[in-house]
Coordinates of C-alpha atoms in Angstrom, one line a residue:
Chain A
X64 CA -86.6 70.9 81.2
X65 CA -87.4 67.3 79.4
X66 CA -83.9 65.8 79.6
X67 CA -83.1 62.5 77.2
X68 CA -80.5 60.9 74.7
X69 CA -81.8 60.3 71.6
X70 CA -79.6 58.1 69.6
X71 CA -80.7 58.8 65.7
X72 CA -79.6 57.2 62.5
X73 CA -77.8 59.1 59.8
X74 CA -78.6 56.3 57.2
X75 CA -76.0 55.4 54.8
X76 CA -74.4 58.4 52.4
X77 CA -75.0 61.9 53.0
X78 CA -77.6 64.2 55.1
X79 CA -80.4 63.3 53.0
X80 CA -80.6 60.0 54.4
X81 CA -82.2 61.8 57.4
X82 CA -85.6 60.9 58.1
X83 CA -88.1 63.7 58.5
X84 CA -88.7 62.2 62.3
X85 CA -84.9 62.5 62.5
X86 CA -84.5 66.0 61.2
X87 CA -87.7 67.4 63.5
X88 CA -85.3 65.8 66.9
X89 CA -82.1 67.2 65.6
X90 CA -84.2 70.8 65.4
X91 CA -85.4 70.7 68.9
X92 CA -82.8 69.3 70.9
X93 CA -80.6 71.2 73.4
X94 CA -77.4 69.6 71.8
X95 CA -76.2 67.3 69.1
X96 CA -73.2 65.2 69.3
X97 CA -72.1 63.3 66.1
X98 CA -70.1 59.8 65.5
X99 CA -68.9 59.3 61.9
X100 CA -65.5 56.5 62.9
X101 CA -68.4 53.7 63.1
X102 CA -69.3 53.4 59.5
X103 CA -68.4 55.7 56.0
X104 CA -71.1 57.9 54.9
X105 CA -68.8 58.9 51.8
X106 CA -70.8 62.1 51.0
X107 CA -71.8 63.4 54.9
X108 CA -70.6 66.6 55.5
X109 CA -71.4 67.9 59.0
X110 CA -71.4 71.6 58.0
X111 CA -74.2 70.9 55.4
X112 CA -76.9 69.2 58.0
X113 CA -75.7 72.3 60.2
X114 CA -76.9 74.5 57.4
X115 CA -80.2 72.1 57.0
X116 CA -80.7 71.9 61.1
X117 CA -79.7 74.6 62.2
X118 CA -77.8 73.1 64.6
X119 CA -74.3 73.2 65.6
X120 CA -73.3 69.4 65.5
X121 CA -70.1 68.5 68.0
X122 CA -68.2 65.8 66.1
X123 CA -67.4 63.2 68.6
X124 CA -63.8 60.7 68.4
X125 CA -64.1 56.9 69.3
X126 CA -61.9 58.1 72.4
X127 CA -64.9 59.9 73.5
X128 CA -67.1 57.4 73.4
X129 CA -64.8 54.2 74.0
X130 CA -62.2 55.8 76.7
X131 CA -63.8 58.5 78.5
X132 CA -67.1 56.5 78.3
X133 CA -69.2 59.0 76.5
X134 CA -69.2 61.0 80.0
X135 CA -69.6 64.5 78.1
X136 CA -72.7 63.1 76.0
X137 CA -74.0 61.9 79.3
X138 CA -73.3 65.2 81.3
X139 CA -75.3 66.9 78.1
X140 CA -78.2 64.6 78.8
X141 CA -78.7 65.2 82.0
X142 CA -79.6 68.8 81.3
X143 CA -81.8 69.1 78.5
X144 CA -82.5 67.1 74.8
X145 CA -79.3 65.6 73.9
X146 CA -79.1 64.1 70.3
X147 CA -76.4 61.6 69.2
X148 CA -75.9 61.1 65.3
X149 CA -74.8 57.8 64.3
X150 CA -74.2 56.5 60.8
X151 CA -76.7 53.6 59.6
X152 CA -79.4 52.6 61.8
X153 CA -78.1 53.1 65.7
X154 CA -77.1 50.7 68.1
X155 CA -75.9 48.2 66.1
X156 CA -72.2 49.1 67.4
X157 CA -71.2 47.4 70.6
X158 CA -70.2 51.0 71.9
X159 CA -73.5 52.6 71.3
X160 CA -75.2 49.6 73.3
X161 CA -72.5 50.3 76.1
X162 CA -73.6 53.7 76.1
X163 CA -77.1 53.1 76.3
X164 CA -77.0 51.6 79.0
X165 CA -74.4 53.6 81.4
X166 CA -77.2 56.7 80.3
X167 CA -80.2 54.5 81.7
X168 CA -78.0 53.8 84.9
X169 CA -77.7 57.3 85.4
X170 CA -81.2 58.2 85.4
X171 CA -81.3 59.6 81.5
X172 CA -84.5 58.3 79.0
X173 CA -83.0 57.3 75.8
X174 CA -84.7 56.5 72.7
X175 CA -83.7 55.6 69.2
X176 CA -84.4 57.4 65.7
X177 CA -84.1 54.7 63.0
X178 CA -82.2 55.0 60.0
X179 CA -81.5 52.7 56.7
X180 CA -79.1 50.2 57.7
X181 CA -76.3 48.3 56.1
X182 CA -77.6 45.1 57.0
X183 CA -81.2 45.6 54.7
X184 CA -79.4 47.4 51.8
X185 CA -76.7 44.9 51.4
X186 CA -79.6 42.5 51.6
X187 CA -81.7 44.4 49.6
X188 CA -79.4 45.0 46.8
X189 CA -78.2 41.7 46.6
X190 CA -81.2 40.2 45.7
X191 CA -80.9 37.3 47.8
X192 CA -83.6 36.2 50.2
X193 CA -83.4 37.6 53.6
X194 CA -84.1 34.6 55.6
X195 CA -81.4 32.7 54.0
X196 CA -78.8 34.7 55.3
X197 CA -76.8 33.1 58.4
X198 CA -74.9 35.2 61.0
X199 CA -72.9 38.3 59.4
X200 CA -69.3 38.6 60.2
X201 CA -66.6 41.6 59.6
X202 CA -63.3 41.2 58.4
X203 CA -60.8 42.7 60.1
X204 CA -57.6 44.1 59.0
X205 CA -55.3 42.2 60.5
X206 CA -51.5 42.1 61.9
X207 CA -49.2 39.9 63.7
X208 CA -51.8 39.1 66.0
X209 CA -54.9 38.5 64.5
X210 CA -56.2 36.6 61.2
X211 CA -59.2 36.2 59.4
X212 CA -59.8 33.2 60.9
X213 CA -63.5 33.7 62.1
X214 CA -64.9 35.2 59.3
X215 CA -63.7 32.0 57.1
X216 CA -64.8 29.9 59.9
X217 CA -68.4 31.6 59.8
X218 CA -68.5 31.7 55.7
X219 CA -67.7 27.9 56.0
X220 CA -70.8 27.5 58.7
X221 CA -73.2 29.5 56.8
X222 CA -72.5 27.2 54.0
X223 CA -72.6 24.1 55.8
X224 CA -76.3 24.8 56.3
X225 CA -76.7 26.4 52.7
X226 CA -76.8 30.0 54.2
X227 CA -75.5 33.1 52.7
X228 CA -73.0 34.7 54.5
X229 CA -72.9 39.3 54.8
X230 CA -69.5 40.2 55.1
X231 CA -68.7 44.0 56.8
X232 CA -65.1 45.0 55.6
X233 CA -62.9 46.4 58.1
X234 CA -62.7 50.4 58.6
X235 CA -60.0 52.8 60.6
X236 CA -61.6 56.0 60.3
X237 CA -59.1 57.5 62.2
X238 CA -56.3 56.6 59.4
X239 CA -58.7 56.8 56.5
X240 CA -58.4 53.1 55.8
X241 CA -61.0 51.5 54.7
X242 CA -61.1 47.7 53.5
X243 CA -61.7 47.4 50.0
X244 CA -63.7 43.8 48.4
X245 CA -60.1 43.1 46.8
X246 CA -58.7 43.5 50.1
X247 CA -60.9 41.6 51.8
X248 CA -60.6 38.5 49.1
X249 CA -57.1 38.2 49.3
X250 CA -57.1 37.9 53.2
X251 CA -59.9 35.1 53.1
X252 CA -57.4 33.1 49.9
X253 CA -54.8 33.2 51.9
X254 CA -56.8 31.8 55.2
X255 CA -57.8 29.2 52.1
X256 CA -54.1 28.5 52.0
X257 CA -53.9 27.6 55.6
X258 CA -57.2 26.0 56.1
X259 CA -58.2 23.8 52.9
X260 CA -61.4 23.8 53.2
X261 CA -62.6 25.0 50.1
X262 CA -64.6 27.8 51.2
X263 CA -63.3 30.6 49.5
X264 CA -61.4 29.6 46.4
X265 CA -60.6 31.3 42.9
X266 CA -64.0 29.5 41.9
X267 CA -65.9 30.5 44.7
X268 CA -68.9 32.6 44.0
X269 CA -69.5 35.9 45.5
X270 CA -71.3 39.6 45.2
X271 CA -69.8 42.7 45.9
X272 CA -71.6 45.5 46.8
X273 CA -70.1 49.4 47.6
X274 CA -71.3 52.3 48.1
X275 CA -75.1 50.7 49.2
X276 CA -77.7 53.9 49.1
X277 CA -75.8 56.3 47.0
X278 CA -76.7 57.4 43.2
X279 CA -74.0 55.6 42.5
X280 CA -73.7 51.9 44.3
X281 CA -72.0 48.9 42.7
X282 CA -73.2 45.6 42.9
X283 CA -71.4 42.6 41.1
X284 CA -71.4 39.3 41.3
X285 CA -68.5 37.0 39.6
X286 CA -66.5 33.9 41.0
X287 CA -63.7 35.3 43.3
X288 CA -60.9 35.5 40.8
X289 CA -63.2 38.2 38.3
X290 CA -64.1 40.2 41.9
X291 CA -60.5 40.4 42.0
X292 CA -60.2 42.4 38.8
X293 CA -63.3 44.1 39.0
X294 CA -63.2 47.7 39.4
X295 CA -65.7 49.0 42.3
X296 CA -64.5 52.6 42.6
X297 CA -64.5 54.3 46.5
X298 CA -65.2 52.6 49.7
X299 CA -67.1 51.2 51.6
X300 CA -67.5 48.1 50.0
X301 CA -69.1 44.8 51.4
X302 CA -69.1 41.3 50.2
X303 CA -71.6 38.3 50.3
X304 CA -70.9 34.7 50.0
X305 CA -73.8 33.0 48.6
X306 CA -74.8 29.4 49.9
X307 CA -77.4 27.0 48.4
X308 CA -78.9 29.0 45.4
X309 CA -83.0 29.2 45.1
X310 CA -83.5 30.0 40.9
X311 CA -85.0 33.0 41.7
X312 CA -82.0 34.0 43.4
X313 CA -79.6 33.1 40.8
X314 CA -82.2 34.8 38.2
X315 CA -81.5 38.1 40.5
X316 CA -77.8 37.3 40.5
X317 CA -77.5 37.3 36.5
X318 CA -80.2 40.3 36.1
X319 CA -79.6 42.6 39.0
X320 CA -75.9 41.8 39.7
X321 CA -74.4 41.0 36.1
X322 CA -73.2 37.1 37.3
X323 CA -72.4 34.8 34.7
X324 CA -75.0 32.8 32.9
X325 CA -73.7 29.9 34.8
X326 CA -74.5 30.8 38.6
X327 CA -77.8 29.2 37.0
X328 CA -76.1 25.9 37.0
X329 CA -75.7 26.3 40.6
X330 CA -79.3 26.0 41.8
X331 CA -80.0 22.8 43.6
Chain B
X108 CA -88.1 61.7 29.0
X109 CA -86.0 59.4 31.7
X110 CA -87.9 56.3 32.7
X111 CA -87.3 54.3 35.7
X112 CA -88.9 52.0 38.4
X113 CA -87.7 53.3 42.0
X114 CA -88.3 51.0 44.9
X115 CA -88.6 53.6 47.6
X116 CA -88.2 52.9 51.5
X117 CA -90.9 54.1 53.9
X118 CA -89.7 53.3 56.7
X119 CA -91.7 51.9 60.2
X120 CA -94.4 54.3 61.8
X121 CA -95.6 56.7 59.9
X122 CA -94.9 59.4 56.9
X123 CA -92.3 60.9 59.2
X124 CA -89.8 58.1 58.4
X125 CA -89.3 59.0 54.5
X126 CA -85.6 60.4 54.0
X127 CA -85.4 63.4 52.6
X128 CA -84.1 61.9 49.3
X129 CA -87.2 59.6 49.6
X130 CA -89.4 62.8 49.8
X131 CA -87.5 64.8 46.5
X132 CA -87.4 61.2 44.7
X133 CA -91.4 61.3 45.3
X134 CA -92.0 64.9 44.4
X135 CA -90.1 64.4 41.1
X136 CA -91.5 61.2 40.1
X137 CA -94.2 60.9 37.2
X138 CA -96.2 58.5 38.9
X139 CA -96.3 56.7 42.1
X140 CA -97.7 53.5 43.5
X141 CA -97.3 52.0 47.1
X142 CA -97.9 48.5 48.7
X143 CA -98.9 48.4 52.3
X144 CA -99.2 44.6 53.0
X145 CA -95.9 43.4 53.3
X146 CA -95.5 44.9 56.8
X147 CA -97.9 47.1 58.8
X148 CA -96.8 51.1 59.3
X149 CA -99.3 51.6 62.4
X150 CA -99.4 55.3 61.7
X151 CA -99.1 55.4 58.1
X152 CA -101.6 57.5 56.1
X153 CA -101.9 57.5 52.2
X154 CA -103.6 60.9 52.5
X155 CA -100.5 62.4 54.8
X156 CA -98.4 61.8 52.3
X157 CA -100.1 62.6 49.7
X158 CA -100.3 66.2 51.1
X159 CA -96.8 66.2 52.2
X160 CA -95.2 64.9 48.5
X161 CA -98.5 67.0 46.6
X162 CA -98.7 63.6 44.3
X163 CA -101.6 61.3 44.0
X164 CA -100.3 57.8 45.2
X165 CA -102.4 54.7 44.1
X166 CA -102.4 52.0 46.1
X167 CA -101.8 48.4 44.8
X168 CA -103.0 45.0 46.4
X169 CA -101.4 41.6 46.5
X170 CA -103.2 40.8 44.0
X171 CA -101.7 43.8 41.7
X172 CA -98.0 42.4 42.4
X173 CA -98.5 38.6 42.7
X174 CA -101.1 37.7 40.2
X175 CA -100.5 40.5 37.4
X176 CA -97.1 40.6 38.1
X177 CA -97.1 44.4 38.7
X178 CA -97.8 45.1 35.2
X179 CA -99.3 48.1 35.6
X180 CA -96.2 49.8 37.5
X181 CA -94.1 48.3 34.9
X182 CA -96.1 50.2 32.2
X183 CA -96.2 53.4 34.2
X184 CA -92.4 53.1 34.6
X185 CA -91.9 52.7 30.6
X186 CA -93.6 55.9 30.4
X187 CA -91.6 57.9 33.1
X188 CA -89.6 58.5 36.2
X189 CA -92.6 55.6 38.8
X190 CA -91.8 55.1 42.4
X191 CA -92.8 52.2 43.8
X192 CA -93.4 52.8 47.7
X193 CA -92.5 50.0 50.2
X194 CA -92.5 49.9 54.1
X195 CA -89.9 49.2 55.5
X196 CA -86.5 49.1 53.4
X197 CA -87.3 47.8 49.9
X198 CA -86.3 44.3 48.3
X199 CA -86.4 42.8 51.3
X200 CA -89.6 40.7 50.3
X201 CA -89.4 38.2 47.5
X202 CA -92.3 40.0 45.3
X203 CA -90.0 42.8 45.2
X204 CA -87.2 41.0 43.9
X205 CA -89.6 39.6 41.3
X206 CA -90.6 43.0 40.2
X207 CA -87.0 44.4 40.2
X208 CA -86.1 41.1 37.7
X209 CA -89.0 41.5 35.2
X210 CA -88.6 45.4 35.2
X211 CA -84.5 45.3 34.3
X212 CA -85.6 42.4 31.5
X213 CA -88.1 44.5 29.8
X214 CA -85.6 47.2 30.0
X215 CA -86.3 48.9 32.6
X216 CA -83.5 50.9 34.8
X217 CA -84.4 50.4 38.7
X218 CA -82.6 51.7 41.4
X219 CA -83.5 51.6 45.6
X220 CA -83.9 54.4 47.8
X221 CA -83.7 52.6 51.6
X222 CA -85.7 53.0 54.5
X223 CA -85.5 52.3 57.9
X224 CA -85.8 48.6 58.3
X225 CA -87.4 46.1 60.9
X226 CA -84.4 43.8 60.9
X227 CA -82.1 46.3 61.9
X228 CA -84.5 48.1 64.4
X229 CA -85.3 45.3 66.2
X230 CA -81.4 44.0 66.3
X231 CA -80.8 47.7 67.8
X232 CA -84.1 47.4 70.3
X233 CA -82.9 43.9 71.5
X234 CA -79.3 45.3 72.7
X235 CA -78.1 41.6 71.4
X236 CA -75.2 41.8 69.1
X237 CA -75.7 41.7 65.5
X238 CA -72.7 39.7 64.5
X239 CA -74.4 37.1 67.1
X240 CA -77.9 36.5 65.1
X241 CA -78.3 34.0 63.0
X242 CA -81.0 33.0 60.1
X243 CA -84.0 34.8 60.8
X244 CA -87.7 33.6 60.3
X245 CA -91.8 34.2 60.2
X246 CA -93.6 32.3 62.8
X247 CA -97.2 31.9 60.1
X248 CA -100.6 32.2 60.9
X249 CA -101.4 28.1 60.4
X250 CA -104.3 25.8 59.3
X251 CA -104.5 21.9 58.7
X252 CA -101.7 22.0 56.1
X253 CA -99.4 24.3 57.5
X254 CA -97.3 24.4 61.2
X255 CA -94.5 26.5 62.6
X256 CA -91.9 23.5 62.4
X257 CA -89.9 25.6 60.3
X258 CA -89.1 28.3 63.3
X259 CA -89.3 25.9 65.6
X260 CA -86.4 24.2 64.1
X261 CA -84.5 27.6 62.9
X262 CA -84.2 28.7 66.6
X263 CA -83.2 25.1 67.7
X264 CA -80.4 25.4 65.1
X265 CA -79.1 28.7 66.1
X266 CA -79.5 28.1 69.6
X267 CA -77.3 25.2 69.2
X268 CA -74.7 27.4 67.7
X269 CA -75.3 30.0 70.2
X270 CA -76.9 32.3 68.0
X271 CA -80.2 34.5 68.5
X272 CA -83.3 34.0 66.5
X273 CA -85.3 37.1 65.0
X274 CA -88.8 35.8 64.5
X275 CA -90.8 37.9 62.2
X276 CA -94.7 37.4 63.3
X277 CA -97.2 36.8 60.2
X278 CA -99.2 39.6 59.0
X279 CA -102.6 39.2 56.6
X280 CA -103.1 42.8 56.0
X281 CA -105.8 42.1 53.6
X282 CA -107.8 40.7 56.7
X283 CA -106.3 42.7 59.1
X284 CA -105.1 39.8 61.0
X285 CA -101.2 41.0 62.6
X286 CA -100.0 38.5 64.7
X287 CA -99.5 39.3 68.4
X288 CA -96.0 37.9 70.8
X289 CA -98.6 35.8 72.8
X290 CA -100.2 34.1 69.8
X291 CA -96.9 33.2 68.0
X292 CA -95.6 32.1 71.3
X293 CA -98.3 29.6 71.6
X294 CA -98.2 28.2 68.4
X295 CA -94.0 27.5 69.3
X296 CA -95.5 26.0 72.6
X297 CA -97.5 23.6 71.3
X298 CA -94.9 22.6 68.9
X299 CA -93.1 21.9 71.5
X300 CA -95.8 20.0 72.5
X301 CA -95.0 17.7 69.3
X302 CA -91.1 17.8 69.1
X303 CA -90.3 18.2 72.6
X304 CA -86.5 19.2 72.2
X305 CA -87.2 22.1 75.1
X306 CA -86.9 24.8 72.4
X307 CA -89.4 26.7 74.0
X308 CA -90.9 26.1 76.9
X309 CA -92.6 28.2 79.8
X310 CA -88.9 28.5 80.9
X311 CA -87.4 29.9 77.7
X312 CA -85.9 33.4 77.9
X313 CA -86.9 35.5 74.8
X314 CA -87.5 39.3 73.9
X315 CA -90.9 41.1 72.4
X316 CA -90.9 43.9 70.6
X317 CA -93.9 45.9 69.6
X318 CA -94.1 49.2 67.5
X319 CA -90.3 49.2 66.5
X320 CA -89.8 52.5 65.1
X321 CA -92.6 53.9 67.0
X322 CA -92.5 57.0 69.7
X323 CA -93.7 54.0 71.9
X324 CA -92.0 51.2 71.3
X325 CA -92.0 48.6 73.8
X326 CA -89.3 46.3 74.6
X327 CA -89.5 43.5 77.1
X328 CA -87.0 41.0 78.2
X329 CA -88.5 37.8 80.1
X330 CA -89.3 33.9 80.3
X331 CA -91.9 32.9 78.2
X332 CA -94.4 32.3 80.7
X333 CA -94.3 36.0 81.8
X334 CA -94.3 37.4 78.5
X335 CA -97.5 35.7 77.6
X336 CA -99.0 37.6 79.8
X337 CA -97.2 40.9 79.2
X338 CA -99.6 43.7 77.4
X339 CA -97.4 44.8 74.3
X340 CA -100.1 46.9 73.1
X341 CA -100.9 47.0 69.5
X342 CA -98.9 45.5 66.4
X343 CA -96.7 45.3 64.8
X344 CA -95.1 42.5 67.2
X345 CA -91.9 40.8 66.7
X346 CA -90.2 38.2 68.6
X347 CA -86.4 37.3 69.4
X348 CA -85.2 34.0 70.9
X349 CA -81.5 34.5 72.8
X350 CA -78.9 32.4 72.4
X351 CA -75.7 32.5 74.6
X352 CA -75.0 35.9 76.7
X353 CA -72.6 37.8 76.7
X354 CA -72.3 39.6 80.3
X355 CA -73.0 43.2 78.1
X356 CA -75.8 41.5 76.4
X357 CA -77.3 40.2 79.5
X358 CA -76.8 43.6 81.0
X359 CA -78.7 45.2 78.1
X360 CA -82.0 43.0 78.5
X361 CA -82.3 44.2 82.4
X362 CA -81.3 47.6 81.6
X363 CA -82.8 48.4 78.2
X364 CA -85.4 45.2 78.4
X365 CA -86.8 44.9 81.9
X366 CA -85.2 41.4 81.8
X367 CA -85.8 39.7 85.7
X368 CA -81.9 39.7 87.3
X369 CA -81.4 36.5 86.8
X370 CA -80.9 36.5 83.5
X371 CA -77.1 37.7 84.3
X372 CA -76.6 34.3 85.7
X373 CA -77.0 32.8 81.9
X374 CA -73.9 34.4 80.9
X375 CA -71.3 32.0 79.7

């Protein structure tokens, strides 16, 4: 019996982000596992790609994978075609790297089933230039013991060297909590407070972008004090801190993203 | 009757990578057009899809969305629902953007259906961590007037920051010329030759990947001087440049990339 983990891509809202290479594996493996604490897919129901599959789909908790080291999924691999559904494109998550390579250890073939990521559609929609985007950064929800600290630090980098910066916001599936652009603003101003840097300011330009690859995604761009206001329904919701401006970008910023008339002033 | 531009996704391989969205957004649309120069889909056939989707698709050049500024599309789309077929995940190229601009000011709604894309596949291929990437860029096919100082000096930069370095490879689809790990890898060599800054040398550790998205991909983790000589098969080829390790990261190019052992002593 041909015996594999095939990590596949859900994409980004609901089961019609599945490829047609995706659906085909889901349909002939042995068993599918699911992970939906990774990223939001606000429309994915599991009982509607059991209906399209056939399949019955085992949802699987980040204790599963994190704590007991995915040793079920890798118990299901070892006898027969073992599928593991991931939101986005797979194995961008530390803990689906992890358990890539504890299955190869163990003698299982893995292989991955891409899916629309994130990363390209909060690119994409932005409308600014792929190569001029810097390292990407989350930030976290924080508490007594942690800050936003690196993601200012990495905003400030990027910009040093004119690069954009793509911001993931925070999420705790497990408590429903998921880090809205406001959210997300305020932490960074009040890192401002502490730092002085001038990195992220009321002034400070930036694009907000939620719901990437549903019939209904937001994207807006407005200095940080009219992001504030703005009203970007549901999660998730990611942010992007432009650096040096090219005038086609800024041309995509006013047209595609409704940014003031003077982000053109901006273009050195 | 509703009139719209859709930039939709196709994906990596072949026809199997449309979403299912991708696939309804096709069937319904009144007229669709697709590129196929920006990136190379090694198993991609017009005719598949056209069976699969029962539309005619007409295929535009360069020349179609550079010189005449996609005007034809942007007709069609003034005259009903047009899809405009991308590989890849769309807006991720420049002409794109262009299009998307002049469609939204002659009125035009647009919206994006995304595909898989090769930024994110690769990241996932690599086992490198996203948030650890910086900039990316294209190592170009060069004559007198043009070099690769640009990426030789992108991966110095991130390198220095402790970043990796995702090198697209130059395609000319209209001459079929797709360039391969070993050719790019010269052309950084003998920059080297010029800058000598040891960016990359014989010694330098990087990753080639070929066929990302592929049922057979190939991923291989070694110093440059081996990898020259590494058969990665047919393009599409794509190159990453490490920066620090993590021990997991290191880890991942033995397990996942064949990477010799040593590499684990890199880890800082």
């Amino acid at each position: 019996m041909p015996r594999e983990l095939v990590f596949v891509g859900l994409g980004l809202y609901n089961e019609k982000d599945l490829s047609l290479r995706a659906l085909e594996t889901i349909r002939k493996a042995n068993t599918v596992f699911a992970e939906l604490y990774t990223s939001l897919m606000p429309a994915f129901h599991i009982s509607k790609l059991e209906k399209l599959s056939k399949k019955n789909i085992i949802l699987v908790s980040r204790r599963d994978l994190e704590e007991e080291a995915g040793q079920k999924i890798l118990d299901s691999a070892k006898n027969g075609i073992t599928v593991l559904l991931v939101p986005g494109d797979p194995l961008i998550a530390t803990t689906h790297v992890d358990l890539r390579i504890r299955a190869e250890k163990q003698g299982i073939k893995t292989r991955i089933i891409h899916g629309a990521s994130i990363i390209s559609a909060v690119i994409g929609l932005s409308g600014l230039q792929n190569y001029k985007y810097g390292r990407s950064v989350t930030v976290p929800f924080t508490d007594e013991s942690s800050t936003v600290e690196t993601p200012y630090r990495v905003i400030k980098e990027n910009k040093r060297l004119g690069l954009h910066t793509l911001c993931f916001l925070d999420i705790k599936a497990e408590e429903k909590r998921y880090m809205t652009i406001r959210h997300g603003l305020k932490a960074l101003l009040s890192m401002e407070k502490t730092k002085r840097k001038r990195v992220v300011t009321l002034g400070t330009l930036a694009v907000g972008v939620a719901r990437a690859g549903s019939d209904n995604s937001t994207v807006k761009a407005d200095y940080v004090a009219g992001l504030m206001n703005y009203d970007f329904g549901p999660p998730p919701h990611s942010l992007v801190f432009p650096g040096r401006l090219h005038f086609v970008e800024a041309e995509a910023l006013v047209t595609l993203a409704e940014a003031p008339e003077s982000v053109k002033e901006m273009v050195k």
